[in-house]
């Protein structure tokens, strides 16, 4: 009899927990939590968790919001496996994504299942063409290069530029954009050196860069590799100005001593501009002891946009599905988020003002701000 | 001048590869254990050196001693607590490989959790190249890498040829049963092989932390190179492994002279395939079938 009572109690607890879990609203995150780009996964997921903490504390939704994280390892194949799990097993209506190659691989899975996939970190221009269910809350790299090229050539006088780029869709996209926009502004791409994603040795690349005698070296990589490139360029006699794109705002690259003075583009985020931005900046600093970057705003915003859409759906009595989230986004279009107002373009991308930053050992300081580029 | 620059870079890289490859070859040659976790030892050594030197501001020698002590303990523990129980239960070669591979992943994740998953580097003046001729930059660390490799190999050769334990280790690789007949304990000798082989990753790991920078995944790459160097040099030959490591470092660097940078690592494996097809015993290994 005692055994039956215990079993009944355990079953009741288990059912209770399952019921509570079933009542929670869950969204997914398909981010690199291991491997050489795990630094990004940690950063992005912590930003999403902070948003969830705020949303739950403010009771924006009728149910508690939870985040289910799967590890993409920043690899397309692993990303698809993770996406399938989030879509088919976890049954989430909304997934956070990152990295161009991974995002391109997982988008068809989300599109087929009518699950919204939101990118806050990848920058390949192809990401604008992945269908209705793929949204970007980060400006894509074509805009970043278009903002950077005239600044480097016309305002700073760096006319001869060498590019060291990773052989993935993001690196290729940056090469194409520089090839197009440098000549338009009176500059030239004097060398374009492609490196494998897994490569960690760049002393020979430095020799090739020196041979090209550029005014500036543009690094188009991400994760640990971009920091390794910067360090090894400097160690091997490349003293020229360094430049990059938003991936360079990752602390390991931006705060590397060898990176000091490097220029990189990001969207404009005024952390002291409105109460929401102030709250996020304050809480982020309290949790991590670090200044927030644009990535923090992007992944926070992605989750906040979900909450605002879900809130609207709850008010109108509609279920929170990918299809309804898409309809609601098209109906709302603009959102008050961290950094100000964010407006989606019809293709699911955003157009926001950009800025050029200079690394200073900390969060970087803007050297040219409010650059508006037409998408 | 580019060729000369790439040659110097290749020698520096090759010296690091040679040190790690000889460690792997010593363990594999003596014990026939496919110690894939050798890459994990490299990761551990690199992070411990970086942490004690950069964060704790220890003297570089003390940092090296700490790294060596921990990786020797790691290697010996792997032999004692992972490989030996598997082999005692007649575990297949594949079981040992999976166990070692699993440990590599465990260490990689543990290092990421403890030290962070980002990029770390040891900033020392020695890694900064200075111009020695027009278009030719050489960092003092290149001489340190090559000198360290030479000293380590001379010391290892002396140990293996002039000491009883060294002679026994060489005998172990030839005939473990004969070692037992002479009253020596193969298990203890295996532990010596693991200790020595693991210690050999330390200089390479410290030099890598200073020249390339490190992240928790660095061991997987170095393991691949060590394996390739062991095969190219000839399984069972430490001199072959050292030459293989040097050859692969040179090839990786010199490939940039005429090929695009994305081919630099590919060249390593082209060399490996060439050896597997045309000279599977490696250039200093015993011909297949030889006793």
XYZ file of C-alpha atoms in Angstrom:
666
model
C 0.000 0.000 0.000
C 2.857 2.310 0.952
C 4.531 1.618 -2.388
C 1.357 2.514 -4.263
C 1.057 5.753 -2.300
C 4.635 6.691 -3.107
C 4.161 5.828 -6.767
C 0.959 7.891 -6.884
C 2.727 10.844 -5.233
C 5.650 10.632 -7.696
C 3.244 10.357 -10.636
C 1.274 13.350 -9.367
C 4.471 15.394 -9.035
C 5.618 14.355 -12.493
C 2.230 15.178 -14.023
C 2.180 18.482 -12.188
C 5.626 19.384 -13.487
C 4.673 18.295 -16.989
C 1.478 20.341 -16.824
C 3.388 23.382 -15.600
C 5.882 22.917 -18.400
C 3.067 22.554 -20.919
C 1.621 25.853 -19.745
C 4.888 27.691 -20.296
C 5.442 29.428 -23.563
C 8.682 28.354 -25.152
C 10.882 29.748 -27.868
C 14.037 28.191 -29.262
C 17.614 29.308 -29.777
C 19.851 27.578 -32.325
C 23.237 28.980 -31.333
C 26.862 27.782 -31.153
C 27.277 26.676 -27.539
C 30.453 24.671 -28.195
C 33.334 24.864 -30.636
C 35.449 27.854 -31.653
C 32.452 30.194 -31.880
C 30.899 29.285 -28.535
C 31.780 32.761 -27.282
C 29.050 34.121 -29.537
C 26.508 31.520 -28.422
C 27.114 32.411 -24.807
C 26.794 36.130 -25.548
C 23.640 35.793 -27.674
C 21.878 33.357 -25.350
C 22.642 35.512 -22.316
C 21.095 38.498 -24.085
C 17.999 36.405 -24.906
C 17.826 35.182 -21.293
C 17.957 38.753 -20.025
C 15.032 39.648 -22.294
C 13.078 36.652 -21.000
C 13.843 37.644 -17.425
C 12.490 41.143 -18.091
C 9.429 39.876 -19.996
C 8.526 37.448 -17.204
C 9.167 40.066 -14.511
C 6.953 42.575 -16.345
C 4.299 39.891 -16.988
C 4.043 40.880 -20.636
C 2.537 37.496 -21.420
C -0.108 35.432 -19.673
C 2.305 32.485 -19.392
C 5.898 32.195 -18.301
C 8.300 32.451 -21.243
C 11.127 29.895 -21.497
C 14.104 29.493 -23.811
C 15.128 26.109 -25.240
C 18.737 26.261 -26.431
C 20.189 23.846 -28.983
C 23.839 23.818 -30.035
C 24.492 24.585 -33.718
C 28.289 24.597 -33.192
C 28.148 27.310 -35.904
C 28.039 24.412 -38.393
C 25.247 24.212 -40.997
C 24.795 20.453 -40.639
C 24.610 20.583 -36.848
C 22.377 23.643 -37.119
C 19.835 21.721 -39.212
C 19.814 18.869 -36.683
C 19.232 21.398 -33.879
C 16.533 23.211 -35.867
C 14.688 19.960 -36.587
C 14.682 19.192 -32.880
C 13.372 22.637 -31.981
C 10.668 22.498 -34.652
C 9.561 18.857 -34.471
C 10.261 17.838 -30.871
C 10.123 21.049 -28.866
C 7.407 22.478 -31.170
C 8.516 26.075 -30.685
C 6.942 28.752 -32.935
C 9.989 31.057 -32.873
C 13.735 30.316 -33.086
C 16.767 32.552 -32.663
C 19.544 31.918 -35.163
C 23.079 33.123 -35.860
C 25.875 32.728 -38.442
C 25.230 33.118 -42.149
C 25.969 29.552 -43.220
C 23.870 28.105 -40.379
C 20.996 30.528 -40.956
C 20.892 29.701 -44.662
C 20.816 25.995 -43.833
C 18.077 26.170 -41.189
C 15.785 28.688 -42.896
C 14.100 26.102 -45.188
C 13.290 23.950 -42.125
C 11.588 26.903 -40.438
C 9.890 27.977 -43.639
C 8.448 24.516 -44.258
C 7.183 24.191 -40.684
C 5.967 27.815 -40.569
C 8.273 28.561 -37.663
C 9.707 32.074 -37.457
C 13.517 32.162 -37.450
C 15.130 35.401 -36.318
C 18.759 36.255 -36.920
C 20.509 38.797 -34.728
C 24.136 38.034 -35.490
C 24.679 36.838 -39.086
C 25.298 39.403 -41.770
C 25.384 37.708 -45.192
C 23.283 39.674 -47.728
C 21.661 36.396 -48.860
C 19.798 36.369 -45.558
C 17.395 38.907 -47.022
C 16.125 36.256 -49.431
C 15.269 33.339 -47.179
C 11.498 33.697 -47.219
C 8.731 35.186 -45.119
C 9.562 33.200 -42.007
C 13.174 34.356 -41.795
C 13.650 37.777 -40.185
C 16.779 39.779 -39.478
C 17.068 42.264 -36.618
C 20.643 43.128 -37.596
C 21.625 45.194 -40.644
C 23.259 42.933 -43.231
C 26.865 43.319 -44.271
C 26.174 44.940 -47.636
C 24.946 47.916 -45.618
C 27.956 47.755 -43.284
C 30.426 47.773 -46.184
C 28.506 50.559 -47.916
C 28.782 52.584 -44.730
C 32.466 51.775 -44.172
C 33.891 52.131 -47.718
C 33.349 55.904 -48.169
C 34.510 56.565 -44.606
C 37.771 54.670 -45.091
C 38.582 56.020 -48.543
C 37.222 59.561 -48.530
C 37.440 60.570 -44.887
C 40.500 58.608 -43.742
C 42.430 58.367 -47.014
C 42.909 54.566 -46.961
C 42.793 53.951 -50.691
C 44.563 50.583 -51.019
C 42.836 47.903 -49.014
C 43.847 44.269 -48.471
C 41.178 41.819 -47.396
C 41.715 38.682 -45.318
C 38.421 36.794 -45.464
C 37.065 33.477 -44.286
C 35.844 31.018 -46.899
C 32.198 30.993 -45.930
C 29.150 32.888 -47.264
C 29.770 35.882 -44.958
C 33.403 36.246 -46.048
C 32.498 35.869 -49.724
C 29.749 38.475 -49.363
C 32.169 40.987 -47.849
C 34.681 40.414 -50.656
C 31.988 41.066 -53.284
C 30.781 44.191 -51.495
C 34.313 45.590 -51.167
C 35.039 44.817 -54.826
C 31.915 46.780 -55.735
C 32.050 49.709 -53.331
C 35.753 50.504 -52.987
C 36.196 51.549 -56.640
C 32.975 53.598 -56.436
C 34.596 55.648 -53.682
C 38.015 55.938 -55.301
C 39.664 53.035 -53.473
C 40.938 49.643 -54.602
C 41.064 46.122 -53.254
C 44.762 45.341 -53.721
C 44.688 41.837 -52.226
C 41.963 39.389 -51.221
C 43.346 36.464 -49.231
C 40.898 33.708 -48.420
C 41.514 31.551 -45.347
C 39.793 28.308 -44.278
C 37.363 28.482 -41.368
C 39.477 26.158 -39.255
C 42.806 27.820 -40.039
C 44.781 29.133 -37.071
C 48.139 29.983 -38.632
C 48.444 33.346 -40.367
C 52.120 34.256 -40.351
C 52.302 33.395 -44.069
C 49.147 35.420 -44.710
C 50.863 38.352 -43.007
C 53.803 37.999 -45.418
C 51.373 38.123 -48.355
C 49.622 41.165 -46.894
C 52.954 42.963 -46.477
C 53.817 42.141 -50.069
C 50.596 43.867 -51.242
C 51.578 47.082 -49.369
C 48.020 48.133 -48.499
C 47.007 51.241 -46.546
C 44.556 49.190 -44.509
C 43.755 45.529 -43.840
C 40.072 44.539 -43.641
C 39.499 41.357 -41.612
C 36.342 39.500 -42.570
C 36.188 36.562 -40.211
C 34.536 35.851 -36.865
C 35.026 34.122 -33.550
C 38.485 33.246 -32.305
C 39.848 33.362 -35.843
C 39.453 37.117 -36.347
C 41.452 37.757 -33.161
C 44.101 35.267 -34.268
C 44.390 37.035 -37.617
C 44.785 40.442 -35.944
C 47.397 39.162 -33.497
C 49.434 37.350 -36.115
C 49.287 40.251 -38.572
C 50.677 42.554 -35.891
C 53.262 40.005 -34.704
C 54.461 39.492 -38.257
C 55.167 43.053 -39.236
C 51.788 44.297 -40.507
C 51.502 47.723 -38.892
C 48.758 49.110 -41.142
C 45.333 50.192 -39.910
C 42.901 47.311 -39.295
C 39.188 47.402 -40.102
C 36.325 44.949 -39.861
C 32.550 44.605 -39.495
C 30.168 44.067 -36.578
C 31.601 40.653 -35.633
C 34.640 42.533 -34.407
C 32.618 43.911 -31.506
C 33.046 40.497 -29.804
C 35.197 41.137 -26.711
C 38.026 38.752 -27.665
C 38.646 40.683 -30.874
C 37.785 44.226 -29.814
C 39.702 44.024 -26.538
C 42.817 42.332 -27.918
C 45.827 44.626 -27.392
C 46.870 44.054 -31.021
C 43.444 45.348 -32.149
C 43.801 48.747 -30.536
C 42.672 51.446 -32.960
C 40.922 49.004 -35.328
C 37.805 50.359 -37.017
C 34.574 48.372 -37.300
C 30.953 49.058 -38.163
C 27.896 48.345 -36.055
C 24.388 49.660 -35.917
C 23.840 52.755 -33.768
C 22.767 51.849 -30.264
C 22.241 54.656 -27.811
C 22.289 52.856 -24.480
C 21.304 55.939 -22.545
C 18.633 57.105 -24.978
C 15.444 55.615 -23.499
C 14.424 53.827 -20.295
C 14.397 50.373 -21.933
C 17.954 50.734 -23.291
C 19.122 52.082 -19.933
C 17.526 49.160 -18.105
C 19.124 46.582 -20.408
C 22.554 48.257 -20.213
C 22.350 48.464 -16.424
C 21.228 44.873 -15.935
C 23.759 43.548 -18.459
C 26.577 45.342 -16.680
C 25.342 44.064 -13.335
C 25.298 40.478 -14.617
C 28.501 40.425 -16.631
C 30.517 43.411 -15.480
C 30.898 44.384 -19.140
C 29.499 47.040 -21.463
C 26.754 45.694 -23.741
C 27.419 45.509 -27.478
C 25.067 45.721 -30.474
C 24.707 41.926 -30.373
C 23.174 42.153 -26.915
C 20.622 44.624 -28.245
C 19.872 42.403 -31.255
C 19.134 39.201 -29.363
C 17.322 41.059 -26.611
C 15.247 42.791 -29.277
C 14.488 39.542 -31.105
C 12.947 38.075 -27.947
C 11.194 41.338 -27.096
C 9.640 41.462 -30.571
C 8.360 37.929 -30.032
C 6.836 38.991 -26.713
C 5.153 42.023 -28.280
C 3.741 39.934 -31.117
C 2.610 37.180 -28.737
C 1.033 39.774 -26.461
C -0.968 41.170 -29.384
C -2.038 37.666 -30.400
C -3.114 36.853 -26.841
C -5.179 40.038 -26.712
C -6.961 39.123 -29.915
C -7.434 35.529 -28.724
C -5.319 33.956 -31.430
C -2.938 31.076 -30.819
C 0.780 31.851 -30.814
C 1.924 30.068 -33.950
C 4.573 30.947 -36.507
C 1.895 31.842 -39.041
C 0.142 34.207 -36.642
C 3.442 35.761 -35.543
C 4.254 36.508 -39.181
C 0.792 38.015 -39.813
C 1.093 40.123 -36.674
C 4.588 41.361 -37.609
C 3.304 42.445 -40.994
C 0.457 44.237 -39.258
C 2.660 45.971 -36.678
C 5.894 46.440 -38.680
C 7.542 48.869 -36.178
C 8.618 48.118 -32.600
C 9.998 50.165 -29.747
C 13.052 48.177 -28.754
C 16.529 48.668 -27.312
C 18.229 51.456 -29.207
C 14.994 53.061 -30.438
C 12.420 52.158 -33.064
C 12.996 49.110 -35.256
C 11.089 48.858 -38.534
C 10.990 45.735 -40.661
C 11.236 46.068 -44.418
C 8.925 43.843 -46.488
C 11.741 41.284 -47.013
C 12.200 40.765 -43.259
C 15.345 42.861 -42.926
C 15.853 46.108 -41.045
C 17.334 49.391 -42.055
C 18.927 51.167 -39.119
C 21.557 53.895 -38.866
C 25.112 52.592 -38.694
C 28.263 53.837 -37.065
C 32.007 53.321 -37.353
C 33.666 52.428 -34.054
C 37.270 52.383 -32.974
C 38.532 49.753 -30.548
C 39.864 51.229 -27.331
C 40.383 48.178 -25.138
C 36.782 48.341 -23.898
C 33.422 48.509 -25.646
C 34.858 50.735 -28.408
C 34.089 54.376 -29.162
C 32.116 55.646 -32.142
C 34.160 57.778 -34.539
C 31.405 58.398 -37.073
C 27.791 57.905 -36.260
C 24.322 57.959 -37.827
C 25.391 56.753 -41.264
C 22.226 56.002 -43.202
C 22.528 53.548 -46.073
C 19.579 52.838 -48.343
C 18.989 49.048 -48.545
C 62.039 37.331 -50.252
C 58.527 35.921 -49.762
C 59.930 32.411 -50.167
C 62.586 33.007 -47.517
C 59.958 34.507 -45.194
C 57.700 31.491 -45.660
C 60.657 29.166 -45.090
C 61.452 30.797 -41.733
C 57.774 30.766 -40.745
C 57.615 27.106 -41.763
C 60.635 26.166 -39.655
C 59.075 27.821 -36.613
C 55.749 26.081 -37.170
C 57.438 22.802 -38.032
C 59.414 22.853 -34.777
C 56.157 23.107 -32.799
C 54.524 20.346 -34.853
C 57.636 18.160 -34.465
C 57.614 18.463 -30.666
C 53.973 17.452 -30.445
C 54.277 14.716 -33.058
C 57.257 13.130 -31.302
C 55.246 13.023 -28.059
C 52.408 11.238 -29.816
C 54.778 8.923 -31.676
C 56.590 8.008 -28.444
C 53.322 7.032 -26.775
C 51.935 5.203 -29.800
C 55.225 3.535 -30.671
C 55.828 2.267 -27.114
C 52.331 1.301 -26.090
C 50.366 0.963 -29.370
C 47.709 3.129 -27.735
C 46.164 5.567 -30.172
C 46.231 8.468 -27.727
C 43.970 10.967 -29.487
C 43.702 12.818 -26.184
C 47.273 13.993 -26.822
C 45.560 17.051 -28.339
C 43.747 17.543 -25.027
C 47.114 17.526 -23.231
C 48.239 20.244 -25.640
C 45.127 22.323 -24.869
C 45.602 21.869 -21.119
C 49.277 22.848 -21.301
C 48.543 25.919 -23.420
C 45.795 27.163 -21.096
C 47.729 26.472 -17.906
C 50.738 28.315 -19.270
C 48.558 31.251 -20.384
C 46.655 31.361 -17.091
C 49.653 31.183 -14.774
C 51.824 33.503 -16.883
C 49.227 36.116 -17.910
C 46.649 36.000 -15.132
C 48.740 34.978 -12.126
C 51.861 36.776 -13.408
C 54.110 33.829 -12.650
C 57.601 33.598 -14.082
C 57.497 31.815 -17.457
C 59.566 28.937 -16.085
C 57.168 28.390 -13.187
C 54.265 28.518 -15.660
C 55.979 25.869 -17.787
C 56.590 23.664 -14.738
C 52.922 23.879 -13.720
C 51.779 23.044 -17.254
C 54.234 20.129 -17.422
C 53.203 18.759 -14.018
C 49.504 18.819 -14.910
C 49.834 17.301 -18.379
C 52.179 14.577 -17.117
C 49.588 13.741 -14.458
C 46.906 13.834 -17.166
C 48.842 11.466 -19.441
C 49.656 9.032 -16.636
C 46.061 9.117 -15.393
C 44.768 8.419 -18.893
C 46.996 5.370 -19.134
C 46.188 4.140 -15.621
C 42.476 4.844 -15.378
C 41.201 4.830 -18.952
C 43.363 2.796 -21.326
C 44.599 0.071 -18.996
C 41.114 -0.975 -17.801
C 39.910 -1.050 -21.410
C 42.863 -3.163 -22.495
C 42.517 -5.430 -19.448
C 39.039 -6.298 -20.654
C 40.420 -6.941 -24.124
C 38.961 -3.721 -25.412
C 39.403 -3.299 -29.127
C 41.570 -0.622 -30.692
C 38.363 1.182 -31.612
C 37.189 1.253 -27.969
C 40.464 2.872 -26.935
C 40.126 5.377 -29.764
C 36.577 6.328 -28.741
C 37.602 6.662 -25.081
C 40.487 8.943 -26.040
C 38.321 10.918 -28.438
C 35.685 11.316 -25.724
C 38.307 12.586 -23.296
C 39.452 15.094 -25.896
C 35.903 16.501 -26.027
C 35.525 16.455 -22.232
C 38.774 18.408 -21.788
C 37.834 20.819 -24.563
C 34.526 21.601 -22.863
C 36.025 21.699 -19.389
C 38.698 24.161 -20.533
C 35.995 26.268 -22.218
C 33.918 26.274 -19.044
C 36.798 27.118 -16.707
C 38.837 29.524 -18.830
C 36.179 30.817 -21.229
C 35.490 29.931 -24.848
C 37.049 32.979 -26.403
C 40.483 33.597 -27.830
C 43.406 34.044 -25.448
C 46.982 34.949 -26.092
C 50.249 35.406 -24.263
C 51.681 38.769 -25.206
C 55.458 38.711 -25.132
C 57.994 40.842 -26.959
C 59.599 37.667 -28.331
C 56.643 37.031 -30.627
C 56.950 40.434 -32.332
C 58.793 40.109 -35.634
C 61.415 42.692 -36.492
C 62.678 43.538 -39.977
C 66.030 41.875 -40.666
C 66.098 42.692 -44.389
C 63.753 44.385 -46.842
C 60.493 42.442 -46.706
C 61.875 39.882 -44.256
C 60.557 39.863 -40.697
C 61.757 37.419 -38.092
C 60.472 37.084 -34.531
C 62.924 35.980 -31.826
C 60.419 33.285 -30.925
C 61.327 31.487 -34.171
C 64.835 30.863 -32.835
C 63.362 29.882 -29.463
C 61.031 27.345 -31.126
C 63.754 25.786 -33.253
C 66.281 25.807 -30.380
C 63.786 24.291 -27.945
C 62.912 21.522 -30.383
C 66.595 20.688 -30.910
C 67.325 20.647 -27.159
C 64.267 18.499 -26.429
C 65.160 15.987 -29.137
C 68.778 15.721 -27.994
C 67.624 15.205 -24.403
C 65.071 12.608 -25.502
C 67.621 10.768 -27.629
C 70.035 10.722 -24.699
C 67.320 9.422 -22.383
C 66.230 6.686 -24.767
C 69.738 5.488 -25.587
C 71.756 6.109 -22.441
C 69.400 5.227 -19.590
C 67.994 1.869 -18.509
C 64.415 3.126 -18.595
C 64.959 4.590 -22.048
C 66.385 1.319 -23.327
C 63.484 -0.542 -21.752
C 61.032 1.848 -23.435
C 62.560 1.109 -26.808
C 62.406 -2.572 -26.026
C 58.741 -2.197 -25.067
C 57.917 -0.896 -28.519
C 59.719 -3.878 -30.085
C 58.586 -6.741 -27.899
C 56.563 -6.305 -24.679
C 56.832 -10.013 -23.862
C 60.608 -9.833 -23.935
C 60.472 -6.863 -21.567
C 58.475 -9.006 -19.154
C 61.003 -11.839 -19.468
C 63.717 -9.437 -18.316
C 61.705 -8.692 -15.186
C 60.524 -5.243 -16.213
C 56.947 -4.075 -15.800
C 55.393 -3.010 -19.143
C 52.650 -1.116 -17.290
C 55.175 1.070 -15.501
C 57.081 1.623 -18.719
C 53.849 2.614 -20.440
C 53.352 5.238 -17.746
C 56.843 6.582 -18.407
C 56.007 6.777 -22.114
C 52.826 8.713 -21.346
C 54.632 11.049 -18.960
C 57.419 11.794 -21.440
C 55.138 12.065 -24.447
C 52.764 14.397 -22.609
C 55.618 16.564 -21.317
C 56.784 17.080 -24.902
C 53.616 19.038 -25.752
C 54.437 21.725 -23.172
C 57.032 23.798 -25.086
C 54.926 23.656 -28.266
C 51.793 24.623 -26.373
C 53.495 27.585 -24.676
C 54.979 28.751 -27.981
C 51.577 28.419 -29.662
C 49.961 30.521 -26.915
C 52.526 33.231 -27.641
C 52.595 33.073 -31.442
C 49.104 32.040 -32.559
C 46.893 32.452 -29.535
C 44.687 29.700 -28.184
C 41.068 28.637 -27.896
C 39.612 25.471 -26.354
C 39.544 23.703 -29.725
C 43.202 24.109 -30.534
C 44.049 20.536 -29.528
C 41.989 18.910 -32.278
C 44.034 20.585 -34.999
C 47.370 19.809 -33.395
C 46.293 16.194 -32.929
C 45.551 15.862 -36.633
C 48.962 17.260 -37.487
C 50.679 14.952 -34.980
C 48.923 11.958 -36.446
C 49.785 12.984 -39.999
C 53.425 13.611 -39.015
C 53.650 10.195 -37.333
C 52.353 8.453 -40.455
C 54.490 10.521 -42.824
C 57.596 10.022 -40.691
C 56.970 6.334 -40.214
C 55.134 4.723 -37.318
C 57.633 3.606 -34.700
C 60.275 6.161 -35.620
C 60.681 9.187 -33.372
C 63.165 10.761 -35.787
C 60.634 10.161 -38.533
C 57.877 11.851 -36.518
C 60.130 14.857 -35.860
C 61.024 15.109 -39.550
C 57.355 14.586 -40.461
C 56.283 17.433 -38.181
C 58.954 19.685 -39.614
C 58.017 18.726 -43.162
C 54.319 19.424 -42.574
C 55.054 22.797 -40.952
C 57.272 23.761 -43.877
C 54.726 22.527 -46.409
C 51.881 24.413 -44.714
C 53.857 27.629 -44.856
C 55.551 27.226 -48.255
C 52.233 26.353 -49.905
C 51.414 30.059 -49.701
C 54.255 30.826 -52.115
C 52.294 29.574 -55.113
C 48.882 28.552 -53.790
C 45.986 30.394 -52.170
C 45.899 30.440 -48.384
C 42.974 28.018 -48.193
C 45.289 25.327 -49.583
C 47.888 25.679 -46.839
C 46.352 23.038 -44.574
C 45.125 20.982 -47.506
C 48.744 20.499 -48.551
C 49.369 18.684 -45.245
C 46.830 16.068 -46.139
C 47.938 15.827 -49.756
C 51.395 14.901 -48.409
C 49.759 12.408 -46.052
C 47.800 10.776 -48.900
C 50.908 10.617 -51.077
C 52.746 8.777 -48.313
C 49.814 6.460 -47.590
C 49.595 5.499 -51.261
C 53.249 5.380 -52.311
C 55.158 4.805 -49.079
C 52.781 3.625 -46.352
C 55.689 2.882 -44.001
C 56.668 6.564 -44.016
C 60.099 7.820 -44.850
C 61.829 6.446 -41.741
C 59.440 3.679 -40.743
C 59.991 -0.011 -41.152
C 58.737 -1.422 -44.454
C 55.389 -3.132 -44.067
C 55.781 -6.781 -43.228
C 59.262 -6.333 -41.765
C 59.928 -7.928 -38.396
